[in-house]
Short mmCIF file of N, CA and C in Angstrom, two decimals:
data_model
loop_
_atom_site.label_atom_id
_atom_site.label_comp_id
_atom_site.label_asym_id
_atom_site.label_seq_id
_atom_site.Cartn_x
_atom_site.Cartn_y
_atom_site.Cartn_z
N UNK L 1 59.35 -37.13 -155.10
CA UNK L 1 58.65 -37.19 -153.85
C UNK L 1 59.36 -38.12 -152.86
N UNK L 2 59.42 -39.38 -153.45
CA UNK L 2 60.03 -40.05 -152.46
C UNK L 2 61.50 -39.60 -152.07
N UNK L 3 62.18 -38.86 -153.09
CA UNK L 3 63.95 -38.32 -152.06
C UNK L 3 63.72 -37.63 -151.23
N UNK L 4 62.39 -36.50 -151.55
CA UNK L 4 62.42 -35.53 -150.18
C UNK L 4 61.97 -36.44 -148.99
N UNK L 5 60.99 -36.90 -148.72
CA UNK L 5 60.35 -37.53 -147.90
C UNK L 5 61.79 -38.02 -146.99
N UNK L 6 62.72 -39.12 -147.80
CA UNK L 6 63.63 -39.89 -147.30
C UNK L 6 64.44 -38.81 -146.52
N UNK L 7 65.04 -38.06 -147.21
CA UNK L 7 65.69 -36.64 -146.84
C UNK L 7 65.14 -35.87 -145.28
N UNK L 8 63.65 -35.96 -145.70
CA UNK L 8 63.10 -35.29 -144.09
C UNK L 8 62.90 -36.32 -142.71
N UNK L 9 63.09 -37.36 -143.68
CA UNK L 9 62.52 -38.47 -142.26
C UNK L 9 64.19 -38.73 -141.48
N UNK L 10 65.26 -38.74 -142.56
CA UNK L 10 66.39 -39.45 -142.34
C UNK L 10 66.85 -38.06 -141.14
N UNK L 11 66.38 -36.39 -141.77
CA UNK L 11 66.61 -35.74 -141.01
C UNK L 11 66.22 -35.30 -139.60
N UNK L 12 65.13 -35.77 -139.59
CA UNK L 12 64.21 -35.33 -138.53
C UNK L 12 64.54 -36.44 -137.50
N UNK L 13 65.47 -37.31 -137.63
CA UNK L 13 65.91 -38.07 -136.97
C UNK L 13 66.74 -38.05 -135.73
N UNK L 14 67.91 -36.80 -136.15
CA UNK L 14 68.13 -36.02 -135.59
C UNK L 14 67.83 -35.16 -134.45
N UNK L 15 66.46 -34.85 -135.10
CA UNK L 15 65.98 -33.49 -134.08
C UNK L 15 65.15 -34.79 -133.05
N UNK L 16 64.94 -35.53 -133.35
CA UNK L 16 64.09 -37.04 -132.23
C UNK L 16 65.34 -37.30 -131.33
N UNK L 17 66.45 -37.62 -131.98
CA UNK L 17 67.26 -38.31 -131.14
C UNK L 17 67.72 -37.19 -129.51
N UNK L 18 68.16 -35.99 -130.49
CA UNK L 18 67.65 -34.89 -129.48
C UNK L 18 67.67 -35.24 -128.57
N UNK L 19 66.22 -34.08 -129.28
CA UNK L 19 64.99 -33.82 -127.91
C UNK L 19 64.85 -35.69 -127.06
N UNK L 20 64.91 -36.89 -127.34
CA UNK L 20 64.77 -37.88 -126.87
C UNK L 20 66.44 -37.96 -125.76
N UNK L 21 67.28 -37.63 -126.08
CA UNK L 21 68.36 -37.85 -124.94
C UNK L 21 68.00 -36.46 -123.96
N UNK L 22 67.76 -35.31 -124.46
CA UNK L 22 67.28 -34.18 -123.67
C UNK L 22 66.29 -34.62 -122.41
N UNK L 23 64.86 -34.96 -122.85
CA UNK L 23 64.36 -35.91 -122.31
C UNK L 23 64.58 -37.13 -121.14
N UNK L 24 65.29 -37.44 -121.69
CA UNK L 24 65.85 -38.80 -120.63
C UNK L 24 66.88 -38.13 -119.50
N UNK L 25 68.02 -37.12 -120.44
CA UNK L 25 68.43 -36.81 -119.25
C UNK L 25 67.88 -36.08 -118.34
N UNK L 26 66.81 -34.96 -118.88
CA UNK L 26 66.24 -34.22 -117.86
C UNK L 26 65.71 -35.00 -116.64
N UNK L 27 64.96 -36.09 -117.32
CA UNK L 27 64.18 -36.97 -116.46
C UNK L 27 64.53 -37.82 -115.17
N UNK L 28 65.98 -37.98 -115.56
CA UNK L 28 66.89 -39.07 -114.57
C UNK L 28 67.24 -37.67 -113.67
N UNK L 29 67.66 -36.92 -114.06
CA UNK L 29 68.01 -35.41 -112.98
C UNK L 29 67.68 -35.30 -112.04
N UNK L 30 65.88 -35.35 -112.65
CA UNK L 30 64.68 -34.60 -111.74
C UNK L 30 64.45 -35.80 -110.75
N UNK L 31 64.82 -37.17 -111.50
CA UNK L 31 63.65 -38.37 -110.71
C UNK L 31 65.15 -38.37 -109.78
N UNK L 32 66.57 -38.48 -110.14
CA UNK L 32 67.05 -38.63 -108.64
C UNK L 32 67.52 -37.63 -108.21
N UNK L 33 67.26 -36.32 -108.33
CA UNK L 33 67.67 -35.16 -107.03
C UNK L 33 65.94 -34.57 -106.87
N UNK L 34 64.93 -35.45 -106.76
CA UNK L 34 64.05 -35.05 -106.60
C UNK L 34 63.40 -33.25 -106.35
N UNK L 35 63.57 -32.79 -107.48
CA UNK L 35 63.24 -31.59 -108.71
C UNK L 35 61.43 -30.98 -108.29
N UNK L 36 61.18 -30.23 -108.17
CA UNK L 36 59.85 -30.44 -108.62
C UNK L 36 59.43 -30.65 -110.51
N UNK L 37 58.74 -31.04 -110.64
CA UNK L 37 57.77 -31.08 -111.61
C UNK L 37 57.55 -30.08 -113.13
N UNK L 38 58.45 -29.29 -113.61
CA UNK L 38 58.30 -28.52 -114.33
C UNK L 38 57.28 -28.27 -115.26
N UNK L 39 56.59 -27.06 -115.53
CA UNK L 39 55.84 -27.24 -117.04
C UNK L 39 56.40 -27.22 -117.91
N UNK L 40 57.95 -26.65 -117.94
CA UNK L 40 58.85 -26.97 -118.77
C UNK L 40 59.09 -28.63 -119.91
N UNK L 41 59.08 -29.19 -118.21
CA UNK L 41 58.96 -30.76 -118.66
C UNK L 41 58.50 -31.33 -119.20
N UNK L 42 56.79 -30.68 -119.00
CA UNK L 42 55.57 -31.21 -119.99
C UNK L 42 56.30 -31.15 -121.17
N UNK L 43 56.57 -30.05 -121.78
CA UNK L 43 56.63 -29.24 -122.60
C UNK L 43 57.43 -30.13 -123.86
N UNK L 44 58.68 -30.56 -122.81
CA UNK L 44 59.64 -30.74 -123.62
C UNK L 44 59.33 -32.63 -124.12
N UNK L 45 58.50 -33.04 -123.12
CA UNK L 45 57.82 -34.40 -123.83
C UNK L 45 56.86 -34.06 -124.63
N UNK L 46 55.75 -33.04 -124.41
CA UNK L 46 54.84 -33.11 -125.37
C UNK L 46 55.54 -32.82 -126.72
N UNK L 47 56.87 -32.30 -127.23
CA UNK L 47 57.68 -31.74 -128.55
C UNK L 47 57.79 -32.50 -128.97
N UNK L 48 58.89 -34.03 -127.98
CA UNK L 48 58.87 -35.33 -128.34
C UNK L 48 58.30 -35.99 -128.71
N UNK L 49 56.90 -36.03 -128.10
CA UNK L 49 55.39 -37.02 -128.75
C UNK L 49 55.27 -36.66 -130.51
N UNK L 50 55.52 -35.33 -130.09
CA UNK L 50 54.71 -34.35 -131.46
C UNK L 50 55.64 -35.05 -132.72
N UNK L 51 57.26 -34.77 -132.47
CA UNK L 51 58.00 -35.08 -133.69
C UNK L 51 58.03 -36.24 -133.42
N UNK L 52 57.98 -37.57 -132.92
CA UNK L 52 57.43 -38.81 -133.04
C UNK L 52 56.64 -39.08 -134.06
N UNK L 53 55.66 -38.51 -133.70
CA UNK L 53 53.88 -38.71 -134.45
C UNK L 53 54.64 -37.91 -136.05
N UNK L 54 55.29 -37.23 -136.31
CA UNK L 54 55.65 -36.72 -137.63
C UNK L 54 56.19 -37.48 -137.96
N UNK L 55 57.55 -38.23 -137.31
CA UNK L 55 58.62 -38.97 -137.90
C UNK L 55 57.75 -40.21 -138.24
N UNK L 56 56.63 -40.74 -137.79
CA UNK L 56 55.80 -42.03 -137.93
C UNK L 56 55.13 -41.98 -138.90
N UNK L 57 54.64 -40.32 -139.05
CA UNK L 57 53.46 -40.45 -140.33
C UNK L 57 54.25 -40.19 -141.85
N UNK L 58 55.31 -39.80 -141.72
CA UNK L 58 56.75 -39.53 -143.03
C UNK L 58 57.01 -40.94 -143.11
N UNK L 59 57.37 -41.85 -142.33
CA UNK L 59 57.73 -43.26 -142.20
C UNK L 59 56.75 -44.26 -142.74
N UNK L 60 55.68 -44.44 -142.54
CA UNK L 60 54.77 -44.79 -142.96
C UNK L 60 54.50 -44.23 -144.52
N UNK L 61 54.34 -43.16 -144.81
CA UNK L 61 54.40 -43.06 -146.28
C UNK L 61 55.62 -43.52 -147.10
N UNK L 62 56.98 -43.07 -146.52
CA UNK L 62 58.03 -43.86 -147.48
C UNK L 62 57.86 -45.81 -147.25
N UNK L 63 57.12 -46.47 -146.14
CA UNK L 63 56.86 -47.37 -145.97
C UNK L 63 56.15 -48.47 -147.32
N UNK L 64 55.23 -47.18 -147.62
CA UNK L 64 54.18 -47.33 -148.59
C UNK L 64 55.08 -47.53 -150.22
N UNK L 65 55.83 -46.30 -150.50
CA UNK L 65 56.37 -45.91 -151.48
C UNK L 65 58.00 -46.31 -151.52
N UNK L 66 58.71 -47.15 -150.47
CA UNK L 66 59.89 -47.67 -150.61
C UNK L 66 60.30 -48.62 -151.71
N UNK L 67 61.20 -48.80 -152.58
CA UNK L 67 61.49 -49.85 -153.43
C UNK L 67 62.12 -50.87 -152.18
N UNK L 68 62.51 -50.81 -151.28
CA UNK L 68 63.24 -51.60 -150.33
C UNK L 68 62.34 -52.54 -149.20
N UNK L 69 60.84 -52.18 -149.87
CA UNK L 69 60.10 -52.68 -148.78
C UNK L 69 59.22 -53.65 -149.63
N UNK L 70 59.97 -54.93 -149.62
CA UNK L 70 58.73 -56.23 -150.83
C UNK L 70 58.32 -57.10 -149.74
N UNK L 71 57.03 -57.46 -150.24
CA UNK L 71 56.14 -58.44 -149.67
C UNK L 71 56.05 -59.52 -150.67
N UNK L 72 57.28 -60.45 -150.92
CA UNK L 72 57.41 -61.50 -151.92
C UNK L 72 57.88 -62.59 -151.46
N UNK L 73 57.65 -63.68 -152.34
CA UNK L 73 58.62 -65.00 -151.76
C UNK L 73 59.97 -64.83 -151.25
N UNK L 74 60.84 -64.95 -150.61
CA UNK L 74 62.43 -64.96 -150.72
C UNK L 74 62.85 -63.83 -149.29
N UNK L 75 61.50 -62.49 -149.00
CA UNK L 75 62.34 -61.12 -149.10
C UNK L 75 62.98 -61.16 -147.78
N UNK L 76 62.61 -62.13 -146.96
CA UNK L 76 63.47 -62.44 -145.87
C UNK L 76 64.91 -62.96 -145.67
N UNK L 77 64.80 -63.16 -146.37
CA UNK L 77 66.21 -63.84 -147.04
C UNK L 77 67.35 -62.56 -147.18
N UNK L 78 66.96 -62.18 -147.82
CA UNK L 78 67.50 -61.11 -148.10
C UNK L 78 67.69 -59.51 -147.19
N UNK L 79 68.98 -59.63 -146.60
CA UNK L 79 69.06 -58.93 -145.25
C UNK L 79 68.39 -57.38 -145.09
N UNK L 80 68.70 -56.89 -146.49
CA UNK L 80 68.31 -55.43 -146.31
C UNK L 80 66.89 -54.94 -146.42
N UNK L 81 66.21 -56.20 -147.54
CA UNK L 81 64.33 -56.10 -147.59
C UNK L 81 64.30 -56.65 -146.63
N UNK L 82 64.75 -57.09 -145.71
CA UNK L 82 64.20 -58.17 -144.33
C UNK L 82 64.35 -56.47 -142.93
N UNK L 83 65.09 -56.08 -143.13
CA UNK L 83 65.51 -54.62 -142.19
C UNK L 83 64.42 -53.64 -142.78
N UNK L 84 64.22 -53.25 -143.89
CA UNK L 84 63.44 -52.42 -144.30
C UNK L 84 61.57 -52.59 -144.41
N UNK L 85 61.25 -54.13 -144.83
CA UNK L 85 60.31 -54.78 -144.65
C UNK L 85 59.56 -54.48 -142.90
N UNK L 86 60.54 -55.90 -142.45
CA UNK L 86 59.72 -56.05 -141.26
C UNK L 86 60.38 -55.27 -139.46
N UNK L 87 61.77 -55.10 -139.78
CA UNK L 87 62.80 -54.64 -138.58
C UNK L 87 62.84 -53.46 -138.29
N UNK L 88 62.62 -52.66 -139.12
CA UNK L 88 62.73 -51.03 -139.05
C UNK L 88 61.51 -50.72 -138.80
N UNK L 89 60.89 -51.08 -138.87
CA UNK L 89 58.91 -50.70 -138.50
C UNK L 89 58.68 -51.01 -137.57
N UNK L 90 58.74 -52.41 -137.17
CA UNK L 90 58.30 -52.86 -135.82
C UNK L 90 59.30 -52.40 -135.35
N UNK L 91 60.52 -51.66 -134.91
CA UNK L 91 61.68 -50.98 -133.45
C UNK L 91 60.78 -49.68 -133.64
N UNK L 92 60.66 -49.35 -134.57
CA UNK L 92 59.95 -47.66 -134.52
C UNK L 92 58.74 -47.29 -134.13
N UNK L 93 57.95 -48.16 -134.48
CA UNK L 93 56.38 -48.38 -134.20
C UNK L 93 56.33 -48.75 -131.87
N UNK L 94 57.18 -49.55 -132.22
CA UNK L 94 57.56 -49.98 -130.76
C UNK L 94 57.93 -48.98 -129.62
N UNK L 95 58.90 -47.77 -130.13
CA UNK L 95 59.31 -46.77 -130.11
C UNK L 95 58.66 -45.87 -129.62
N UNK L 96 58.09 -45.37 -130.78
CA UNK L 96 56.87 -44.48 -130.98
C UNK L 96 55.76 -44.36 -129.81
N UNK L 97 55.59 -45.83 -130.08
CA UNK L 97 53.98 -46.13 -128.69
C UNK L 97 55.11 -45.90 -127.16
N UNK L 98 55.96 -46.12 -126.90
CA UNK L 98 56.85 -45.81 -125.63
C UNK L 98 56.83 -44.34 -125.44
N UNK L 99 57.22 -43.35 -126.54
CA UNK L 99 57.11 -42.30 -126.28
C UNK L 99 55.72 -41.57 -125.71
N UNK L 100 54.70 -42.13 -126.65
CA UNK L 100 53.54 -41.60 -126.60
C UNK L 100 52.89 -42.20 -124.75
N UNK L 101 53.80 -43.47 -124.34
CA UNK L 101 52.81 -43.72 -123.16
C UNK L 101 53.82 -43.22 -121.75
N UNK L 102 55.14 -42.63 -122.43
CA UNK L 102 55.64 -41.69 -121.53
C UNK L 102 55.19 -40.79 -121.04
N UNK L 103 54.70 -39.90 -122.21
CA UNK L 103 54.07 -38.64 -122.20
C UNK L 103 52.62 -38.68 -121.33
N UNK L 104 51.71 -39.85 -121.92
CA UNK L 104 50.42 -39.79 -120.94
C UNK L 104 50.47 -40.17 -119.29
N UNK L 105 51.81 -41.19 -119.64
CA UNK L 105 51.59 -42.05 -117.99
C UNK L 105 51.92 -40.62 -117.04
N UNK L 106 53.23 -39.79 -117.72
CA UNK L 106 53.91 -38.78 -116.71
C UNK L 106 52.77 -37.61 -116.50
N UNK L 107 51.71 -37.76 -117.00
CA UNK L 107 50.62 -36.82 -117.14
C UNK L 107 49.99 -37.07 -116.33
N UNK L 108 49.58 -38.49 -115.95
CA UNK L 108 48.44 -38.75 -115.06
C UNK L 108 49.51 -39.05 -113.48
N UNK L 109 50.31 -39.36 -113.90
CA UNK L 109 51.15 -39.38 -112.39
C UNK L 109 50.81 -38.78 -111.38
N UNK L 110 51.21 -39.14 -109.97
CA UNK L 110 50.86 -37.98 -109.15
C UNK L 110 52.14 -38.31 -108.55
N UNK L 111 52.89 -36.83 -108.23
CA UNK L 111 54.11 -36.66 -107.52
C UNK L 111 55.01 -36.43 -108.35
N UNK L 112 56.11 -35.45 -108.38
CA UNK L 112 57.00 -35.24 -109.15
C UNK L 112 57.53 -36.52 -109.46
N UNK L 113 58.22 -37.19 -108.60
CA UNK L 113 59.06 -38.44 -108.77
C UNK L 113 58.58 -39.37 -109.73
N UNK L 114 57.43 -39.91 -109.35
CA UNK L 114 56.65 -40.66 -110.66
C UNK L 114 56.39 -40.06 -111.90
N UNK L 115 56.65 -38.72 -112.03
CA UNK L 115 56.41 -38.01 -113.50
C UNK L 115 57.48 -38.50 -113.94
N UNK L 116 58.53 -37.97 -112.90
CA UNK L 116 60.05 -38.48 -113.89
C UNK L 116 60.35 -39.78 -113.98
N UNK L 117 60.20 -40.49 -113.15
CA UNK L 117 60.37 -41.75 -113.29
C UNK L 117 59.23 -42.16 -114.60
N UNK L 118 58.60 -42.54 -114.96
CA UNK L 118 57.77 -42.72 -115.73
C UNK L 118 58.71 -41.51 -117.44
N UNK L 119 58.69 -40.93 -117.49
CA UNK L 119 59.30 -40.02 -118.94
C UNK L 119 60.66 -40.59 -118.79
N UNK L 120 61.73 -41.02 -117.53
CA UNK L 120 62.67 -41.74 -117.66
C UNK L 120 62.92 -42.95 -118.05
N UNK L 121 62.11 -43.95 -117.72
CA UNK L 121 61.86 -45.49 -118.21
C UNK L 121 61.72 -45.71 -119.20
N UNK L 122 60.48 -45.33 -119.65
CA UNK L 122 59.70 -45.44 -121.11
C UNK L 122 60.67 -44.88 -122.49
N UNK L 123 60.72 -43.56 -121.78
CA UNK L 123 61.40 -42.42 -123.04
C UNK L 123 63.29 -43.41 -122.79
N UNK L 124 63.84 -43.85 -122.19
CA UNK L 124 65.38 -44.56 -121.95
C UNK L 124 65.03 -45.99 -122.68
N UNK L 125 63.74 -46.65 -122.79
CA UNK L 125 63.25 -47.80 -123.63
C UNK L 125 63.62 -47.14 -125.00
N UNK L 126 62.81 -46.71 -124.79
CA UNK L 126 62.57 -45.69 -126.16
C UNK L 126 64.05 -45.37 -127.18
N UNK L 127 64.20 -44.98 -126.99
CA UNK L 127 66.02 -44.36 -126.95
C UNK L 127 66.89 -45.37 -127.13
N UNK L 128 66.60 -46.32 -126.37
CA UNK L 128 67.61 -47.87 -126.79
C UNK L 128 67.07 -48.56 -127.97
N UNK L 129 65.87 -48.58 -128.02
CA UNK L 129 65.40 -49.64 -129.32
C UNK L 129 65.59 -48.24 -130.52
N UNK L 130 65.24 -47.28 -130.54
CA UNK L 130 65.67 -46.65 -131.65
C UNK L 130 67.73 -46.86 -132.08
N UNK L 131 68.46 -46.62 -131.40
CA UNK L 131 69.52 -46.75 -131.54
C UNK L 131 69.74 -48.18 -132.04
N UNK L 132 69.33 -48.82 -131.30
CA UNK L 132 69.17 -50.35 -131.74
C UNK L 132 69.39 -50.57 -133.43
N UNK L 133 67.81 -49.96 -133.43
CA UNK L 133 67.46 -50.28 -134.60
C UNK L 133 67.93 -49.67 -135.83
N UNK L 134 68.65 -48.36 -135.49
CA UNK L 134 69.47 -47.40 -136.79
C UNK L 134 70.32 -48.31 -136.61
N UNK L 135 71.41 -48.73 -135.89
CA UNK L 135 72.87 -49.71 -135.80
C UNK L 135 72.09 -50.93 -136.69
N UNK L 136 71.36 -51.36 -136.08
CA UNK L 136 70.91 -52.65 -137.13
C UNK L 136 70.93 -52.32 -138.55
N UNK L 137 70.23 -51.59 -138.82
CA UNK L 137 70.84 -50.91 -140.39
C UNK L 137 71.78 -50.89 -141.31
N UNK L 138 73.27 -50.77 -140.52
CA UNK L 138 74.36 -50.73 -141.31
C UNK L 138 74.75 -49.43 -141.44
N UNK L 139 73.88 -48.47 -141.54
CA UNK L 139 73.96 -47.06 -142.32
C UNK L 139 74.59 -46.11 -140.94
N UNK L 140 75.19 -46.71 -139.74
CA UNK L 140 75.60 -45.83 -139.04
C UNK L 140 74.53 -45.10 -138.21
N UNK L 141 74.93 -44.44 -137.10
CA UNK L 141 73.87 -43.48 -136.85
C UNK L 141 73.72 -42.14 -136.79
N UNK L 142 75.19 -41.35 -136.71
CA UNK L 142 74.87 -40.33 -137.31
C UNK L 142 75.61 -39.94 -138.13
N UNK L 143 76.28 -40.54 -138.91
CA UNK L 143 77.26 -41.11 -140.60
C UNK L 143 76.45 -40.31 -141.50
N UNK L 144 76.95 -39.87 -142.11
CA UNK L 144 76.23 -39.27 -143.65
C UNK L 144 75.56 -40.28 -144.77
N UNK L 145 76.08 -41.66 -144.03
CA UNK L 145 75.72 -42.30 -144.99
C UNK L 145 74.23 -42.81 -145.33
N UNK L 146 73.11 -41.92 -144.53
CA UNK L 146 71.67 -42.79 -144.76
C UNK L 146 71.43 -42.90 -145.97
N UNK L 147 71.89 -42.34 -147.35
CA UNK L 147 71.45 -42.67 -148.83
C UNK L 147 72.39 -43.87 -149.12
N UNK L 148 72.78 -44.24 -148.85
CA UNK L 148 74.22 -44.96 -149.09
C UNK L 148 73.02 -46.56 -149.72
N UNK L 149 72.29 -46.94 -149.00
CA UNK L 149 71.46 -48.33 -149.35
C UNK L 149 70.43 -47.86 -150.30
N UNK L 150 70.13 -46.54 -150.82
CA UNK L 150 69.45 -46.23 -151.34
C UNK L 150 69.26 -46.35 -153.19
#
């Protein structure tokens, strides 16, 4: 259970990083050659929210079921339970809620410009602390190597 899990989260990482640069760039496009508003646009943040909310709830269970994740004397100390513990959760979790308040803020917006501006900011936050936080890792970011600490 736990290889597939690792396997789908490590993959689905991928399809986030994506749709998340898709996203951003659409967004910077629209917000400076002032675009109208697409439902397209919705569309393509609400996908983002969606595989977010998957990649969080896969994450959270290998969270649960990681050998790499101890709550013991020392585990700070120790660089890779200290990344897997407390560093990789809080950038993703951090992440996550950016995406999700992309998606609502550009919803309630009024005016094209503030849609995009708003899915540009948040979702370009977004996008940096995830990168961030895979480089913090060690494991590369899109290297074959995500089993490699495993």
């Amino acid at each position: 259970m736990y290889t597939g899990l690792l396997h789908a989260h490590s993959l689905l990482r991928f399809i986030i990083l994506f749709l998340l640069i898709i996203v951003v760039v659409v967004s910077l496009l629209g917000w400076t050659g002032k675009k109208p508003f697409a439902q397209r646009d919705y569309k393509m943040a609400t996908w983002l929210m969606i595989g977010a909310h998957i990649q969080l709830i896969l994450g959270l269970i290998l969270y649960v079921v990681s050998p790499w994740v101890r709550f013991v004397s020392g585990a700070m100390q120790d660089p890779n339970v200290r990344y897997w513990t407390a560093e990789h959760i809080t950038g993703m979790l951090i992440a996550v809620a950016l995406i999700t308040v992309a998606r609502i803020s550009s919803r309630k917006a009024t005016g094209d410009a503030a849609k995009y501006q708003k899915l540009f900011l948040f979702n370009g936050i977004a996008l940096l602390i995830i990168v961030v936080t895979i480089v913090l890792s060690g494991r590369g970011l899109f290297g074959a190597s995500f089993l490699r600490n495993y």
